[in-house]
Short mmCIF file of C-alpha atoms and ligand atoms in Angstrom, two decimals:
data_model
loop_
_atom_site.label_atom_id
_atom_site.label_comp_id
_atom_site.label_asym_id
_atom_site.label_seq_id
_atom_site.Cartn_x
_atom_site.Cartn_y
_atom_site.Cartn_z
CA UNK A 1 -1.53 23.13 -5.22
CA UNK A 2 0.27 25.07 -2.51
CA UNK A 3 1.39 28.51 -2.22
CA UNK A 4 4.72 29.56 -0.53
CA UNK A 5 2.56 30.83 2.63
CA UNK A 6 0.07 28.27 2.91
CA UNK A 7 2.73 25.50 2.60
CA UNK A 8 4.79 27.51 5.62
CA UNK A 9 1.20 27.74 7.51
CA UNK A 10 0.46 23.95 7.07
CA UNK A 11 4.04 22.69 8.63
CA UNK A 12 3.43 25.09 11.15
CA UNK A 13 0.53 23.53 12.20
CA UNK A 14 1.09 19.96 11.52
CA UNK A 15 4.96 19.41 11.62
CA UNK A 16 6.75 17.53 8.55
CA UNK A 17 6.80 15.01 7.17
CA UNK A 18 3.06 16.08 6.11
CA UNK A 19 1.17 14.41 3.32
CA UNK A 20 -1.10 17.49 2.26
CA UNK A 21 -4.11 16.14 0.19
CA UNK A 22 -6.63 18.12 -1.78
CA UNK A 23 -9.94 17.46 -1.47
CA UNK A 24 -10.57 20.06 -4.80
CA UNK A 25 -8.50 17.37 -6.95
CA UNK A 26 -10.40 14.08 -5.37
CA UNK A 27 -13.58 15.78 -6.45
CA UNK A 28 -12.22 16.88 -9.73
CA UNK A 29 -11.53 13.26 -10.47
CA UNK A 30 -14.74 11.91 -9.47
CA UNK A 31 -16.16 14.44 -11.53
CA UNK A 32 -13.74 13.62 -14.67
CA UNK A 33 -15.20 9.81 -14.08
CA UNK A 34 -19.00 10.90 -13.96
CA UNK A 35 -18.80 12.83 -16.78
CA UNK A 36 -16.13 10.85 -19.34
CA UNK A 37 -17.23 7.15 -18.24
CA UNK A 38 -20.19 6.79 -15.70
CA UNK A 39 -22.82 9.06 -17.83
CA UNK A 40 -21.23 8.76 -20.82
CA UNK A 41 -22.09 4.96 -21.04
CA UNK A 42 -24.58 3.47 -19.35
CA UNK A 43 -24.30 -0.27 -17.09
CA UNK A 44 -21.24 1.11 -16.01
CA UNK A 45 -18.88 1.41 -12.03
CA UNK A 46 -16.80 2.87 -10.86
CA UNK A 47 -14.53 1.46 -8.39
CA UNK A 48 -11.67 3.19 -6.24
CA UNK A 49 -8.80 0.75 -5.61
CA UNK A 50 -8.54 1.35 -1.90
CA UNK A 51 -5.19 0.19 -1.48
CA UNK A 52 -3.74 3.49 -3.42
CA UNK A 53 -4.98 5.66 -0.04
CA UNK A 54 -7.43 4.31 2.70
CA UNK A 55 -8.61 6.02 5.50
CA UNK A 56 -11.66 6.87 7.19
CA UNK A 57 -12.46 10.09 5.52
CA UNK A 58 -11.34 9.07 2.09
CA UNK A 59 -13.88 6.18 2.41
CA UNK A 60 -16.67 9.24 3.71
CA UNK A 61 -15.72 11.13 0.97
CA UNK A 62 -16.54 8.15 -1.89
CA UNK A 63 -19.49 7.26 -0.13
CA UNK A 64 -20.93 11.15 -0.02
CA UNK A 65 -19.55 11.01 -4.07
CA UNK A 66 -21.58 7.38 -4.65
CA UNK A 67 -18.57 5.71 -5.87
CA UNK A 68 -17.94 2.08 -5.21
CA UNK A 69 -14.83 0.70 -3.17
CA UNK A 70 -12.25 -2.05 -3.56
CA UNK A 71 -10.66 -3.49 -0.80
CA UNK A 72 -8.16 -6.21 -0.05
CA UNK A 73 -8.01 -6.95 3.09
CA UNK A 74 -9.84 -7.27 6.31
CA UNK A 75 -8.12 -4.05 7.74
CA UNK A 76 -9.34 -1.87 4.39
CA UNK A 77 -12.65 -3.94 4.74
CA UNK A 78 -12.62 -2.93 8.65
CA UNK A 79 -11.75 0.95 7.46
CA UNK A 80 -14.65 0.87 5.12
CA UNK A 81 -16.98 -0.94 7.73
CA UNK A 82 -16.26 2.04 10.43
CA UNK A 83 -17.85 4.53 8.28
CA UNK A 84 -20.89 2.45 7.06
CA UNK A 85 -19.67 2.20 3.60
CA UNK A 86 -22.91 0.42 1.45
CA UNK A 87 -21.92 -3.26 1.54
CA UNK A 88 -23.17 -3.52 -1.80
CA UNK A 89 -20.67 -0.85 -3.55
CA UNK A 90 -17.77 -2.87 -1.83
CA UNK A 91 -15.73 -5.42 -4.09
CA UNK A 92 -12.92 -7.76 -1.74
CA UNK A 93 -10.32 -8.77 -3.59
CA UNK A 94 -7.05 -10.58 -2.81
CA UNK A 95 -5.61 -14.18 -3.46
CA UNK A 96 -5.46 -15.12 0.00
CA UNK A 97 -7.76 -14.30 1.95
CA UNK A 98 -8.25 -15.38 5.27
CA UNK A 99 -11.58 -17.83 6.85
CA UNK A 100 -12.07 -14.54 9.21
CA UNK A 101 -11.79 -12.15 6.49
CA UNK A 102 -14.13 -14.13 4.21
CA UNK A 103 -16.81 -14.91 7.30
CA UNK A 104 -16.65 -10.21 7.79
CA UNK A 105 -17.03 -9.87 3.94
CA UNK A 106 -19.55 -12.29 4.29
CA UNK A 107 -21.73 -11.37 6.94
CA UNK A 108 -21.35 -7.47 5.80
CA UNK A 109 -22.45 -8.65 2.35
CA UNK A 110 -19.63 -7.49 0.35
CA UNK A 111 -19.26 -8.58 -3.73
CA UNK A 112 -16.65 -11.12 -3.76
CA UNK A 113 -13.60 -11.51 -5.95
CA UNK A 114 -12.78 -14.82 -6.10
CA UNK A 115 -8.96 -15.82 -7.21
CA UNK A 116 -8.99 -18.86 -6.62
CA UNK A 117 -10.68 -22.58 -6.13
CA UNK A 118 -10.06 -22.63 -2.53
CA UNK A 119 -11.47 -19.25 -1.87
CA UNK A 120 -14.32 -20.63 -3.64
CA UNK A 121 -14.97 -23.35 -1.59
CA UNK A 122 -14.60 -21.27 1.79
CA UNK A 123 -16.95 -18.97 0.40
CA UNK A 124 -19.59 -21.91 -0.40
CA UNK A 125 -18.88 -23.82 3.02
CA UNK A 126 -19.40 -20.15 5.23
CA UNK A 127 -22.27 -18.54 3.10
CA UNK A 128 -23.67 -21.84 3.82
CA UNK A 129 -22.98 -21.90 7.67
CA UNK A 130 -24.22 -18.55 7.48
CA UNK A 131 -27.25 -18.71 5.50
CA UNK A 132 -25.88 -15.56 3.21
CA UNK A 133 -26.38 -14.90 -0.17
CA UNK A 134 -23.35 -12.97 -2.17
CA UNK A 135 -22.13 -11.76 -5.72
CA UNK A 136 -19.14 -13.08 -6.71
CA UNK A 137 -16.63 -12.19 -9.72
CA UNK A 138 -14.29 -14.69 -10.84
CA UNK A 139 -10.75 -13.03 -11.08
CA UNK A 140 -8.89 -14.01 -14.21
CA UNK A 141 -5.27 -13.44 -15.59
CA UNK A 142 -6.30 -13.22 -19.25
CA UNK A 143 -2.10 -13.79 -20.54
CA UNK A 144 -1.66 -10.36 -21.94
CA UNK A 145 1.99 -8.32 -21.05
CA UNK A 146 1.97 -5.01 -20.39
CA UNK A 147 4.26 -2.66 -20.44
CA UNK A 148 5.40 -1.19 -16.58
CA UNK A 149 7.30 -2.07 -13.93
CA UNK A 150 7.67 -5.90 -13.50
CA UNK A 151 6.61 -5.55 -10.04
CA UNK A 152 3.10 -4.27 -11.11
CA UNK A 153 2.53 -6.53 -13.90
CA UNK A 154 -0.38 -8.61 -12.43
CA UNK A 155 -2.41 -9.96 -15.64
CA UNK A 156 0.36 -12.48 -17.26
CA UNK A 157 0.24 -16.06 -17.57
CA UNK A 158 3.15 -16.44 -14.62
CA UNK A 159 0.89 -14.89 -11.97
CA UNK A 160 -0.17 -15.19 -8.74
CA UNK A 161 -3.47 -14.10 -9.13
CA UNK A 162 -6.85 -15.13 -10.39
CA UNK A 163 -7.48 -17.87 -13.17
CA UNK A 164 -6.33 -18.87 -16.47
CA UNK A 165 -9.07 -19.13 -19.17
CA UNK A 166 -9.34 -22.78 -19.36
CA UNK A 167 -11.23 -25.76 -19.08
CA UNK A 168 -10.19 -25.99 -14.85
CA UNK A 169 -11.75 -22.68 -15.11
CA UNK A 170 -14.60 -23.86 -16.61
CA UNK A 171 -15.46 -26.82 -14.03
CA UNK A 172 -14.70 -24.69 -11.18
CA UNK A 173 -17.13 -21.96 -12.55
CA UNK A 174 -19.92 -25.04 -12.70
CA UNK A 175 -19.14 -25.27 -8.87
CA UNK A 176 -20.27 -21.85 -7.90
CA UNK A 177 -23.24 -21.78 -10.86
CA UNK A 178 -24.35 -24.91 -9.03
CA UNK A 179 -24.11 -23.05 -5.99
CA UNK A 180 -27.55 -22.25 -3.62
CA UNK A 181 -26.09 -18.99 -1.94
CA UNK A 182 -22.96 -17.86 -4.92
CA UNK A 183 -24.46 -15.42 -7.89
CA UNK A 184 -21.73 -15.80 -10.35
CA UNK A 185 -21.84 -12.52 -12.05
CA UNK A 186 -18.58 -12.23 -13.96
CA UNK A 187 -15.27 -11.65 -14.62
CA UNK A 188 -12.56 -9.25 -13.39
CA UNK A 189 -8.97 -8.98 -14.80
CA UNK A 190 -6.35 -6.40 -13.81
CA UNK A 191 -3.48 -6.02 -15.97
CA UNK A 192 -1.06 -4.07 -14.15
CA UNK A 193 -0.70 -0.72 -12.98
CA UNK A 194 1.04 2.86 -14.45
CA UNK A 195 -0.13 1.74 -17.76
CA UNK A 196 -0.17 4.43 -20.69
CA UNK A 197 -1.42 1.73 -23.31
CA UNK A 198 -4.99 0.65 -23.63
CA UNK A 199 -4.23 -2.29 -25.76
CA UNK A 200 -3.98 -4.47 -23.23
CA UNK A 201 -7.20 -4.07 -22.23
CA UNK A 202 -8.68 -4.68 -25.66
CA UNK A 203 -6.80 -7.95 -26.20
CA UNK A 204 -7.84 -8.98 -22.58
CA UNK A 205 -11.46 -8.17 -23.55
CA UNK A 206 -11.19 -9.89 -26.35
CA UNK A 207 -9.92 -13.05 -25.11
CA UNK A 208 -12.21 -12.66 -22.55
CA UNK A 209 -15.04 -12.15 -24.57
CA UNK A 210 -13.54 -15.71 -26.56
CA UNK A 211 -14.41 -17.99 -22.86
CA UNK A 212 -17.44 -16.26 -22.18
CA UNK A 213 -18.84 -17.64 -25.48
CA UNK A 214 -17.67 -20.89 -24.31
CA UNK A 215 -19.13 -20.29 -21.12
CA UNK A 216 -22.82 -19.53 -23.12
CA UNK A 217 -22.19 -22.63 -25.28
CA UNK A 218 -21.10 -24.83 -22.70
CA UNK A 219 -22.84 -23.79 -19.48
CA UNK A 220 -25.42 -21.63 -20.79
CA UNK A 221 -24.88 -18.67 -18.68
CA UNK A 222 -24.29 -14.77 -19.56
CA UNK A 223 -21.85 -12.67 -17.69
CA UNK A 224 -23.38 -9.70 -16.50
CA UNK A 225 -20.36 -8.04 -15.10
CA UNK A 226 -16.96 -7.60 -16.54
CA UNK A 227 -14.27 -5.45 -14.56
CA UNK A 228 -11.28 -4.28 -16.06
CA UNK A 229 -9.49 -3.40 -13.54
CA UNK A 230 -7.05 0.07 -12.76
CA UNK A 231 -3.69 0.89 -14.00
CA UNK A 232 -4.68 4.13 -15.78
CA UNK A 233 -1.51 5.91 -15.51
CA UNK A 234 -0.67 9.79 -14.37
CA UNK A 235 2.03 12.12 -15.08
CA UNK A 236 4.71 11.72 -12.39
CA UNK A 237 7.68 13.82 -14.45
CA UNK A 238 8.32 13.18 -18.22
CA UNK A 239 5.16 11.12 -18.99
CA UNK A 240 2.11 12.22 -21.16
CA UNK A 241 -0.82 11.99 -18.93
CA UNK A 242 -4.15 10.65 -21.04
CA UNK A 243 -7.87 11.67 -19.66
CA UNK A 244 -9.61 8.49 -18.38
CA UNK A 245 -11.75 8.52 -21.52
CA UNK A 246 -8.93 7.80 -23.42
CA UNK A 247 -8.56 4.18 -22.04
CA UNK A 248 -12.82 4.05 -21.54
CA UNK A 249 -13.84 4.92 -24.93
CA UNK A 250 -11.72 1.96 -26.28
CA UNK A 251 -12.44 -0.36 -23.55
CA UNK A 252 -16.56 0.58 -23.91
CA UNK A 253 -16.51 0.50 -27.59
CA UNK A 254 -14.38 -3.33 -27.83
CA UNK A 255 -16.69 -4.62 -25.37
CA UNK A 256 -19.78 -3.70 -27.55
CA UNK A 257 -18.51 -4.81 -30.78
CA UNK A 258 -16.99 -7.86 -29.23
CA UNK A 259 -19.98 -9.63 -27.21
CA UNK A 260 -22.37 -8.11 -29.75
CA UNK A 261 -20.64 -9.91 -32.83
CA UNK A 262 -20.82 -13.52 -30.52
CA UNK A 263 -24.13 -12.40 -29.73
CA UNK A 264 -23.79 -12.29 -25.98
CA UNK A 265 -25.39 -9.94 -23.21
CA UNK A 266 -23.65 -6.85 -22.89
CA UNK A 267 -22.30 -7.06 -19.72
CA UNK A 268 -22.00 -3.82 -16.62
CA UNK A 269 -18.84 -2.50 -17.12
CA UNK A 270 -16.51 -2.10 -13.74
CA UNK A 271 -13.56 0.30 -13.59
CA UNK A 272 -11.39 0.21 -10.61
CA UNK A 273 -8.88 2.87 -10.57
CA UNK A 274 -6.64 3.85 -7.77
CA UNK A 275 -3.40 5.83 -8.69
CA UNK A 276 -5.11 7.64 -11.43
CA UNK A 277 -7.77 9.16 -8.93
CA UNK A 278 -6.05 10.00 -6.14
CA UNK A 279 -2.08 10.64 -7.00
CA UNK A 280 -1.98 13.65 -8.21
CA UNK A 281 -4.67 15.25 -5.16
CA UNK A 282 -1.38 14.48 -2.46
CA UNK A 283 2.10 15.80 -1.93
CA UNK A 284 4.78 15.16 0.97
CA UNK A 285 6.05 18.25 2.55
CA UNK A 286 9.28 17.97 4.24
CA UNK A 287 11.63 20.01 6.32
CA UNK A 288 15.17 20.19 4.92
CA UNK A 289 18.01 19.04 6.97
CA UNK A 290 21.51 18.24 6.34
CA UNK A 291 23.16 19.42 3.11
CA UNK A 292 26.40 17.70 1.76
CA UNK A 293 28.52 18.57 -1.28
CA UNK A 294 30.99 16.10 -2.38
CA UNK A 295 32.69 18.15 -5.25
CA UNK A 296 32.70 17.21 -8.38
CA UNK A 297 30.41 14.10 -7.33
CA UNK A 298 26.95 15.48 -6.52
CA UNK A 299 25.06 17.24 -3.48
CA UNK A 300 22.86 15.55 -0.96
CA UNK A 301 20.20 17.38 0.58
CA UNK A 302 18.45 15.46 2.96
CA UNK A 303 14.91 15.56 4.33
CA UNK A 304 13.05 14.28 7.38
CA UNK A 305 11.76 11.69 5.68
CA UNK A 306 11.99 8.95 2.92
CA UNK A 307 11.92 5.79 2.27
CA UNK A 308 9.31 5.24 5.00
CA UNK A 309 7.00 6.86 3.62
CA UNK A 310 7.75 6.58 -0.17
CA UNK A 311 8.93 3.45 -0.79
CA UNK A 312 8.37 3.79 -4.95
CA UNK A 313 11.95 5.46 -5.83
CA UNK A 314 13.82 2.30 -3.63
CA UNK A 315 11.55 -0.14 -4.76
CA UNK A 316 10.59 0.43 -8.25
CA UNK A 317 12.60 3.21 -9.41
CA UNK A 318 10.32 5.62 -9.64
CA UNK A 319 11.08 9.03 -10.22
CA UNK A 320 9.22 12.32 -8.52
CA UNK A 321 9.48 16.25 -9.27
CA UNK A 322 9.47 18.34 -6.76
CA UNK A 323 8.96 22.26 -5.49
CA UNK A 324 10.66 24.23 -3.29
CA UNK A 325 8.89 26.70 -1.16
CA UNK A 326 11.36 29.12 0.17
CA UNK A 327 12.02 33.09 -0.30
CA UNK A 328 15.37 32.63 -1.67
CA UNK A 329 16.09 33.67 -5.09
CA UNK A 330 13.99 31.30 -7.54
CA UNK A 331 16.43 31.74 -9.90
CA UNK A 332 19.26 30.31 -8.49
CA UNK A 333 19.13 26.64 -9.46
CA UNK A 334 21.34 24.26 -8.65
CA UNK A 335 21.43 20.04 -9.46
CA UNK A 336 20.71 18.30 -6.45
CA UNK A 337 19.92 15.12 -5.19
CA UNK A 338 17.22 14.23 -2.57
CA UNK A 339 18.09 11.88 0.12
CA UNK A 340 15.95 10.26 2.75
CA UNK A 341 16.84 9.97 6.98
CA UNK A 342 16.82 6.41 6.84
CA UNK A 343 20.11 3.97 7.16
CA UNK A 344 19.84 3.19 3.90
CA UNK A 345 22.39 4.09 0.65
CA UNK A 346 18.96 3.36 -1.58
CA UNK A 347 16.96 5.58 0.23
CA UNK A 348 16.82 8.57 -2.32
CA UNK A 349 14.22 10.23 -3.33
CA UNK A 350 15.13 12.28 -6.12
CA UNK A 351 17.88 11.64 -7.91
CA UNK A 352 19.61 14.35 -9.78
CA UNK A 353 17.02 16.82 -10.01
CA UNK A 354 17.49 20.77 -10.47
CA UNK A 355 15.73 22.82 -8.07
CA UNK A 356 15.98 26.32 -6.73
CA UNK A 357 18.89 26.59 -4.24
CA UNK A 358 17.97 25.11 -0.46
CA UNK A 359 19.19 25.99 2.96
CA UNK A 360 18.57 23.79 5.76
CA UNK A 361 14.65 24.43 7.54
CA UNK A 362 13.40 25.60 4.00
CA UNK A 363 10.16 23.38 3.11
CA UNK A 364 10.11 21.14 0.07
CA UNK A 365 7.22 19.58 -1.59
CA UNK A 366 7.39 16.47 -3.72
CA UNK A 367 4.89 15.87 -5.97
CA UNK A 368 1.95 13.24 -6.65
CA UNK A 369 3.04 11.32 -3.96
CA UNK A 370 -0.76 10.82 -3.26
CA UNK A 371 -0.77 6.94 -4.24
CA UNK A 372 0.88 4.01 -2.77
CA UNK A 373 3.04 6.35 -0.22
CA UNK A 374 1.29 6.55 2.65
CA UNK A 375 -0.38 3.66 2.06
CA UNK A 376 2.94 1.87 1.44
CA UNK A 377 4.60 3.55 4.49
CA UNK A 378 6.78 1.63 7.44
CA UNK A 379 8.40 2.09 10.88
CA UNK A 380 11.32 1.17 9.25
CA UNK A 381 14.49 2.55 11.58
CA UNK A 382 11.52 3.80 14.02
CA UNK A 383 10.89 6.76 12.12
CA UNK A 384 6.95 7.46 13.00
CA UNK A 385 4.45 7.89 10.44
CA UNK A 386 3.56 11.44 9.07
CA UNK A 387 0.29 13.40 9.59
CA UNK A 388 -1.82 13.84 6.93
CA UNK A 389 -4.08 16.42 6.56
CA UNK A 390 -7.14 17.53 3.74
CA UNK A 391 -7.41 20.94 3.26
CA UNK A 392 -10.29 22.31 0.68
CA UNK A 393 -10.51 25.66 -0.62
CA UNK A 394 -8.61 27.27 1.95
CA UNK A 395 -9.61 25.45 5.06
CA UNK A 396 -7.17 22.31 6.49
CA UNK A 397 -8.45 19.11 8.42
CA UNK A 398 -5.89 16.98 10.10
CA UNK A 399 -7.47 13.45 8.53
CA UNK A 400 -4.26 10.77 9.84
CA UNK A 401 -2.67 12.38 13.05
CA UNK A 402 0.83 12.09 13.50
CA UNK A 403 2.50 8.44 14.84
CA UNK A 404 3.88 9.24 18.04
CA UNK A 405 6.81 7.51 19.18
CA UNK A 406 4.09 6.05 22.48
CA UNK A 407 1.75 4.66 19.73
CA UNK A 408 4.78 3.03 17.89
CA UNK A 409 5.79 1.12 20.68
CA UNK A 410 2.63 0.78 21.98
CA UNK A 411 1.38 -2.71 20.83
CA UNK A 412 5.34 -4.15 22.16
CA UNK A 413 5.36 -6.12 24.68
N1 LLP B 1 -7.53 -3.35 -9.06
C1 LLP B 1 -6.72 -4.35 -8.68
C2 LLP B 1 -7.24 -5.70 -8.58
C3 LLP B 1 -5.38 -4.07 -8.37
O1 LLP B 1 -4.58 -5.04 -8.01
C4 LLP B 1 -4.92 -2.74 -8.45
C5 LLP B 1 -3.54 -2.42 -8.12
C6 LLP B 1 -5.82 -1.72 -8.83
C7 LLP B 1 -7.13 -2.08 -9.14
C8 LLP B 1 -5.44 -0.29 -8.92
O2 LLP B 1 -4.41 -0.04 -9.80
P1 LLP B 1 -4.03 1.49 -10.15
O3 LLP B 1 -5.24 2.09 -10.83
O4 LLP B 1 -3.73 2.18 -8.89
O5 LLP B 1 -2.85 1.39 -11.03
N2 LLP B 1 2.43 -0.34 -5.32
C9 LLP B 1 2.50 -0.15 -6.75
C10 LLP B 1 1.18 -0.35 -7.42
C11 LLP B 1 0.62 -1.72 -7.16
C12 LLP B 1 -0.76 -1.85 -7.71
C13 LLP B 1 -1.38 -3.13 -7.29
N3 LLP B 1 -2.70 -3.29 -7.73
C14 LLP B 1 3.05 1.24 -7.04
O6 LLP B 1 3.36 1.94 -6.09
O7 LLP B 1 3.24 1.60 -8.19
#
């Protein structure tokens, strides 16, 4: 993504930590979606999980590119708002939202995920107070493992979120047919993220596909949406990466056979992926610092950042590769391992990894750090948050400035 000199030009400019993210890539994904899912099937969305990377321009740039957003929470719902995002392309999710949140979603007009029966009957009591009419989707946890991080698992029985597919399900779902200003359209379900397996999603459409014959026998109503959620994974080191039709051809092709063989509507298909559309457009670019050999033991080289703003290798384990842009001798590799500023002995970055050999100032890059970084960043220890600039072709924007220390403290009273 970077050469030696523009990576040297960029840090100039904009300090480290920088999150550098390429606009060429976010296109090239939208693109990938267009042509592998969007036109490739018709009744079909498109929805970027906003909680992978928000900001303002991200949300101008999936407006200018048509695709629909998911937020939630009021402050993604607030990003969104500042830029004039179409109400009607934004989906609100989250299992506990607030009365304020609901009454902004509301009175924007947003598409409303509902998780849960007492979300529903905020939603009923302020579109009423309001006099609005909205879209809902009903989230559901369909009881189907899959195989990732435990953290990310979201679709199981044990869940926080969204609904089993059950009889309560089916008496709450009367309460919002019933409703004067609710349009029940659907269903959503998301399994769980960094997933390389698309059954999953087949057995989740299928027992989906199971209630909503119940639902046509019982209430006599088709679903017209179903959304399937994200998770499509991306190559971080080791893994395989599949193209996004490898998980949409499946998913398109169960859902036809399945509601065709009950004899059911087809419903619009709804994709919501965030990791797989914008991880691999962002790196981190860091300054190195302090370098410690402990013989025999292992190397530390340390960088001005960390855990603060990538919390994945801490948190879930996650490993990251990494390039060195220096003018040393690229063939002089040594095993090192990565280590963050903060007061932490988990804050590592990369473990054990072999890169060409660093001196202290030399810039390092770690890769597809693009999703649930920045995003996922903290002022933990007081370490500011980094810049984060867009650069396309060869021009750079600055899109996130730089924390200061004044802005960190600012808020303190
Ligand atoms: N839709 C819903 C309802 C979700 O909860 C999520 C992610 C997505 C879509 C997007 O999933 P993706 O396509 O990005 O896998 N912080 C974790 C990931 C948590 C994902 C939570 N929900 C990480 O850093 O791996």
């Amino acid at each position: 993504m970077l050469s030696n000199k523009r990576a040297k030009e960029l840090v100039n400019k904009y300090g480290t930590p920088l999150f550098v993210y390429s606009k060429d890539i976010i296109l090239d994904k939208i693109n990938e979606l267009r042509e592998n899912f969007l036109e490739k099937h018709d009744n079909t969305e498109a929805v970027y999980a906003g909680k992978a990377f928000l900001c303002k321009e991200m949300c101008r740039i999936l407006k200018r590119e048509n695709m629909s957003l998911d937020v939630v929470s009021g402050g993604e719902l607030y990003t969104a708002m500042s830029v004039e995002f179409p109400e009607n392309k934004i989906y609100f999710h989250g299992n506990n939202k607030t009365i304020e949140e609901i009454k902004t979603g509301v009175e924007y007009g947003v598409n409303f995920i509902v998780d849960n029966e007492n979300e529903l009957n905020n939603l009923i009591q302020i579109t009423d107070n309001l006099n609005k009419k909205i879209n809902i989707l009903f989230r559901v946890s369909p009881g189907v493992e899959a195989h990732t991080h435990k953290y990310i698992i979201t679709g199981n029985v044990d869940s926080k979120f969204g609904f089993q597919l059950n009889d309560y399900l089916l008496k709450v779902l009367k309460k919002a047919i019933n409703s004067n200003t609710l349009n029940f359209m659907g269903f959503h379900f998301h399994i769980g993220s960094q997933l390389f397996d698309v059954s999953p999603y087949i057995e989740a459409i299928k027992k989906i596909t199971e209630y909503a014959k119940r639902i046509k026998k019982e209430l006599n109503y088709d679903i017209k949406i179903l959304d399937v959620g994200g998770g499509f994974g991306i190559k971080y080191t080791d893994e395989t990466e599949p193209k996004i039709n490898f998980f949409t051809d499946k998913i398109m092709e169960t859902v036809q056979n399945e509601f065709k063989s009950k004899e059911l509507i087809i419903p619009k298909i709804l994709i919501e992926p965030g990791r797989w559309l914008i991880g691999k457009a962002g790196m981190t670019l860091y300054k190195i610092g302090t370098i410690k050999e402990i013989p025999d033991v292992r190397k530390y080289v340390s960088v001005d950042g960390g855990m603060t703003d990538n919390i994945r290798p801490a948190l879930y384990g996650s490993n990251y590769d990494a390039v060195v842009f220096n003018d040393l001798d690229k063939n002089e590799i040594e095993k090192i391992t990565l280590a963050g500023k903060c007061c932490e002995s988990g804050d590592i970055l990369i473990k054990d990894i072999e890169l060409p050999k660093l001196k202290t100032n030399d810039i390092i890059g770690v890769l597809s750090t693009g999703a649930y970084c920045y995003s996922m960043s903290s002022n933990y220890n007081k370490l500011p948050k980094p810049a984060v600039v867009m650069i396309n072709g060869s021009e750079d924007k600055l899109i996130i400035k730089r924390q200061s220390y004044e802005k960190m403290i600012e808020d303190e009273l």
